[in-house]
Amino acid sequence: MNKKGITPIREDYKRNYPLGLPYLVFDENKSFNGIRGDFYNMKHYKLSDINIMPGYWKNSGDIENVLVVLIAMSNTTTSSLNKLKVTVESSNFGTFFKGELPMTELNKRQQRIKFLNKIELQKDSDIIKKVVGDTITVNIGGQLYKFLNPEIEVSK
């Protein structure tokens, strides 16, 4: 996968199926810096770099069955994330809405933003079939980042 510009958050990224499915970064613009905890650290032309964590979560607060994209400044981000327009879209599920985060010191310091998109499921395992072919596109101040569904088939 790495040779094709696709990087999982960790090699065993399928370990929490079907309750959690992390999306894979597609580095078509050569903006991937590395993994920072649970985040992909990505180059950004205005911010130096930014942390992005996309995936499906069984629960996010009081919302069940939801695609989540958490965006946060890193320790080396050089400008304010709050000054940029941020949008998130899924090719299978449409536009995400901005969610609430608790006002913890970490969330304030990193100017974290959470985007959500609720998915209707009959049973937990349905999510695996629903994400096939999905791409999440994150637009931060005009710079695009693409994340691929965790069930992507990559030919060698």
mmCIF file of C-alpha atoms in Angstrom:
data_model
loop_
_atom_site.group_PDB
_atom_site.id
_atom_site.type_symbol
_atom_site.label_atom_id
_atom_site.label_comp_id
_atom_site.label_asym_id
_atom_site.label_seq_id
_atom_site.Cartn_x
_atom_site.Cartn_y
_atom_site.Cartn_z
ATOM 1 C CA MET A 1 0.000 0.000 0.000
ATOM 2 C CA ASN A 2 2.743 2.464 0.917
ATOM 3 C CA LYS A 3 4.192 2.257 -2.613
ATOM 4 C CA LYS A 4 0.822 3.493 -3.918
ATOM 5 C CA GLY A 5 0.768 6.438 -1.474
ATOM 6 C CA ILE A 6 -1.721 4.792 0.901
ATOM 7 C CA THR A 7 -0.822 4.617 4.596
ATOM 8 C CA PRO A 8 -2.824 3.075 7.462
ATOM 9 C CA ILE A 9 -2.672 4.595 10.939
ATOM 10 C CA ARG A 10 -1.116 1.279 12.107
ATOM 11 C CA GLU A 11 -0.470 -2.103 10.536
ATOM 12 C CA ASP A 12 -3.222 -3.815 12.569
ATOM 13 C CA TYR A 13 -5.822 -1.136 11.724
ATOM 14 C CA LYS A 14 -8.572 -3.766 11.364
ATOM 15 C CA ARG A 15 -8.260 -4.933 14.979
ATOM 16 C CA ASN A 16 -11.351 -3.029 16.236
ATOM 17 C CA TYR A 17 -13.723 -4.025 13.415
ATOM 18 C CA PRO A 18 -16.652 -3.420 13.262
ATOM 19 C CA LEU A 19 -16.790 -0.971 16.196
ATOM 20 C CA GLY A 20 -14.025 1.244 14.825
ATOM 21 C CA LEU A 21 -12.630 1.606 11.293
ATOM 22 C CA PRO A 22 -9.786 4.066 10.752
ATOM 23 C CA TYR A 23 -9.539 5.469 7.234
ATOM 24 C CA LEU A 24 -6.225 5.351 5.322
ATOM 25 C CA VAL A 25 -4.417 8.473 4.132
ATOM 26 C CA PHE A 26 -4.028 8.790 0.358
ATOM 27 C CA ASP A 27 -0.912 10.885 -0.109
ATOM 28 C CA GLU A 28 -1.379 11.973 -3.721
ATOM 29 C CA ASN A 29 0.026 15.465 -2.965
ATOM 30 C CA LYS A 30 3.012 14.260 -0.902
ATOM 31 C CA SER A 31 1.747 16.024 2.225
ATOM 32 C CA PHE A 32 1.989 13.098 4.685
ATOM 33 C CA ASN A 33 4.631 13.739 7.396
ATOM 34 C CA GLY A 34 4.020 10.731 9.651
ATOM 35 C CA ILE A 35 1.864 9.308 12.426
ATOM 36 C CA ARG A 36 1.419 11.356 15.627
ATOM 37 C CA GLY A 37 -0.413 9.163 18.137
ATOM 38 C CA ASP A 38 -3.846 8.478 16.603
ATOM 39 C CA PHE A 39 -3.455 11.225 13.983
ATOM 40 C CA TYR A 40 -1.992 11.554 10.521
ATOM 41 C CA ASN A 41 0.333 14.577 10.538
ATOM 42 C CA MET A 42 0.014 16.408 7.222
ATOM 43 C CA LYS A 43 1.888 19.350 5.668
ATOM 44 C CA HIS A 44 -0.196 22.502 5.272
ATOM 45 C CA TYR A 45 0.835 25.549 3.271
ATOM 46 C CA LYS A 46 -0.470 28.081 5.848
ATOM 47 C CA LEU A 47 -0.105 26.158 9.098
ATOM 48 C CA SER A 48 3.168 24.293 8.483
ATOM 49 C CA ASP A 49 1.404 21.073 9.496
ATOM 50 C CA ILE A 50 -1.884 19.758 10.899
ATOM 51 C CA ASN A 51 -3.139 16.551 12.566
ATOM 52 C CA ILE A 52 -6.140 14.707 11.108
ATOM 53 C CA MET A 53 -7.878 11.563 12.440
ATOM 54 C CA PRO A 54 -10.641 10.161 10.173
ATOM 55 C CA GLY A 55 -12.679 7.035 10.768
ATOM 56 C CA TYR A 56 -15.877 5.296 11.755
ATOM 57 C CA TRP A 57 -16.712 5.093 15.462
ATOM 58 C CA LYS A 58 -19.506 3.076 17.055
ATOM 59 C CA ASN A 59 -20.021 5.967 19.504
ATOM 60 C CA SER A 60 -18.983 9.617 19.564
ATOM 61 C CA GLY A 61 -20.459 11.199 22.643
ATOM 62 C CA ASP A 62 -24.175 10.471 22.497
ATOM 63 C CA ILE A 63 -24.188 9.791 18.731
ATOM 64 C CA GLU A 64 -24.004 6.185 17.535
ATOM 65 C CA ASN A 65 -22.725 4.855 14.189
ATOM 66 C CA VAL A 66 -20.844 7.882 12.966
ATOM 67 C CA LEU A 67 -18.016 8.844 10.652
ATOM 68 C CA VAL A 68 -15.734 11.203 12.569
ATOM 69 C CA VAL A 69 -12.947 13.500 11.456
ATOM 70 C CA LEU A 70 -10.987 15.105 14.287
ATOM 71 C CA ILE A 71 -8.610 17.910 13.293
ATOM 72 C CA ALA A 72 -6.027 19.396 15.650
ATOM 73 C CA MET A 73 -3.034 21.676 15.600
ATOM 74 C CA SER A 74 0.266 19.924 16.266
ATOM 75 C CA ASN A 75 3.082 21.171 18.473
ATOM 76 C CA THR A 76 4.721 22.629 15.355
ATOM 77 C CA THR A 77 1.671 24.261 13.720
ATOM 78 C CA THR A 78 2.643 27.871 13.004
ATOM 79 C CA SER A 79 -0.728 29.659 12.734
ATOM 80 C CA SER A 80 -4.291 29.445 14.071
ATOM 81 C CA LEU A 81 -6.541 26.666 12.801
ATOM 82 C CA ASN A 82 -9.573 28.765 13.798
ATOM 83 C CA LYS A 83 -8.774 31.314 11.074
ATOM 84 C CA LEU A 84 -9.286 28.824 8.231
ATOM 85 C CA LYS A 85 -12.476 27.498 6.651
ATOM 86 C CA VAL A 86 -12.740 23.733 7.154
ATOM 87 C CA THR A 87 -15.162 21.373 5.399
ATOM 88 C CA VAL A 88 -15.426 17.587 5.303
ATOM 89 C CA GLU A 89 -17.234 15.415 2.721
ATOM 90 C CA SER A 90 -17.688 11.697 2.171
ATOM 91 C CA SER A 91 -18.171 10.342 -1.349
ATOM 92 C CA ASN A 92 -20.708 7.802 0.000
ATOM 93 C CA PHE A 93 -22.413 9.821 2.757
ATOM 94 C CA GLY A 94 -22.185 13.523 1.860
ATOM 95 C CA THR A 95 -21.315 16.566 3.956
ATOM 96 C CA PHE A 96 -20.256 16.271 7.602
ATOM 97 C CA PHE A 97 -21.587 18.597 10.313
ATOM 98 C CA LYS A 98 -19.469 20.268 12.972
ATOM 99 C CA GLY A 99 -19.746 18.502 16.322
ATOM 100 C CA GLU A 100 -19.201 19.651 19.879
ATOM 101 C CA LEU A 101 -16.077 18.890 21.893
ATOM 102 C CA PRO A 102 -15.666 19.267 25.647
ATOM 103 C CA MET A 103 -13.707 22.409 26.494
ATOM 104 C CA THR A 104 -10.701 20.614 27.921
ATOM 105 C CA GLU A 105 -7.287 22.261 28.013
ATOM 106 C CA LEU A 106 -6.028 19.936 25.259
ATOM 107 C CA ASN A 107 -8.978 20.715 22.960
ATOM 108 C CA LYS A 108 -8.464 24.475 23.496
ATOM 109 C CA ARG A 109 -4.687 24.404 23.047
ATOM 110 C CA GLN A 110 -4.844 22.302 19.881
ATOM 111 C CA GLN A 111 -7.936 24.183 18.580
ATOM 112 C CA ARG A 112 -9.533 20.795 17.909
ATOM 113 C CA ILE A 113 -12.480 20.594 15.539
ATOM 114 C CA LYS A 114 -14.732 17.546 15.205
ATOM 115 C CA PHE A 115 -16.837 16.759 12.143
ATOM 116 C CA LEU A 116 -19.512 14.045 12.127
ATOM 117 C CA ASN A 117 -21.715 12.147 9.692
ATOM 118 C CA LYS A 118 -24.256 9.730 11.177
ATOM 119 C CA ILE A 119 -24.816 6.447 9.329
ATOM 120 C CA GLU A 120 -27.933 4.293 9.620
ATOM 121 C CA LEU A 121 -27.098 0.639 10.337
ATOM 122 C CA GLN A 122 -29.249 -2.408 11.044
ATOM 123 C CA LYS A 123 -26.355 -4.218 12.774
ATOM 124 C CA ASP A 124 -22.751 -3.294 13.603
ATOM 125 C CA SER A 125 -21.184 -5.372 10.829
ATOM 126 C CA ASP A 126 -23.169 -3.461 8.141
ATOM 127 C CA ILE A 127 -20.611 -0.639 8.342
ATOM 128 C CA ILE A 128 -17.960 -2.732 6.580
ATOM 129 C CA LYS A 129 -20.056 -2.998 3.392
ATOM 130 C CA LYS A 130 -21.217 0.629 3.586
ATOM 131 C CA VAL A 131 -17.705 2.137 3.585
ATOM 132 C CA VAL A 132 -16.492 0.200 0.529
ATOM 133 C CA GLY A 133 -15.556 2.736 -2.131
ATOM 134 C CA ASP A 134 -15.819 5.694 0.256
ATOM 135 C CA THR A 135 -13.366 8.589 0.227
ATOM 136 C CA ILE A 136 -13.380 11.307 2.882
ATOM 137 C CA THR A 137 -12.087 14.666 1.638
ATOM 138 C CA VAL A 138 -10.980 17.238 4.209
ATOM 139 C CA ASN A 139 -10.584 20.835 2.993
ATOM 140 C CA ILE A 140 -8.574 23.045 5.350
ATOM 141 C CA GLY A 141 -8.214 26.574 4.014
ATOM 142 C CA GLY A 142 -8.268 25.355 0.419
ATOM 143 C CA GLN A 143 -5.793 22.502 0.887
ATOM 144 C CA LEU A 144 -7.334 19.069 0.284
ATOM 145 C CA TYR A 145 -6.569 15.801 2.050
ATOM 146 C CA LYS A 146 -8.051 12.459 0.980
ATOM 147 C CA PHE A 147 -8.675 9.437 3.166
ATOM 148 C CA LEU A 148 -9.715 6.062 1.760
ATOM 149 C CA ASN A 149 -12.055 3.488 3.223
ATOM 150 C CA PRO A 150 -10.300 0.782 5.237
ATOM 151 C CA GLU A 151 -11.678 -1.961 2.966
ATOM 152 C CA ILE A 152 -9.833 -0.720 -0.103
ATOM 153 C CA GLU A 153 -8.463 -3.377 -2.432
ATOM 154 C CA VAL A 154 -4.900 -2.590 -3.475
ATOM 155 C CA SER A 155 -3.399 -4.674 -6.252
ATOM 156 C CA LYS A 156 0.335 -5.252 -6.007
#
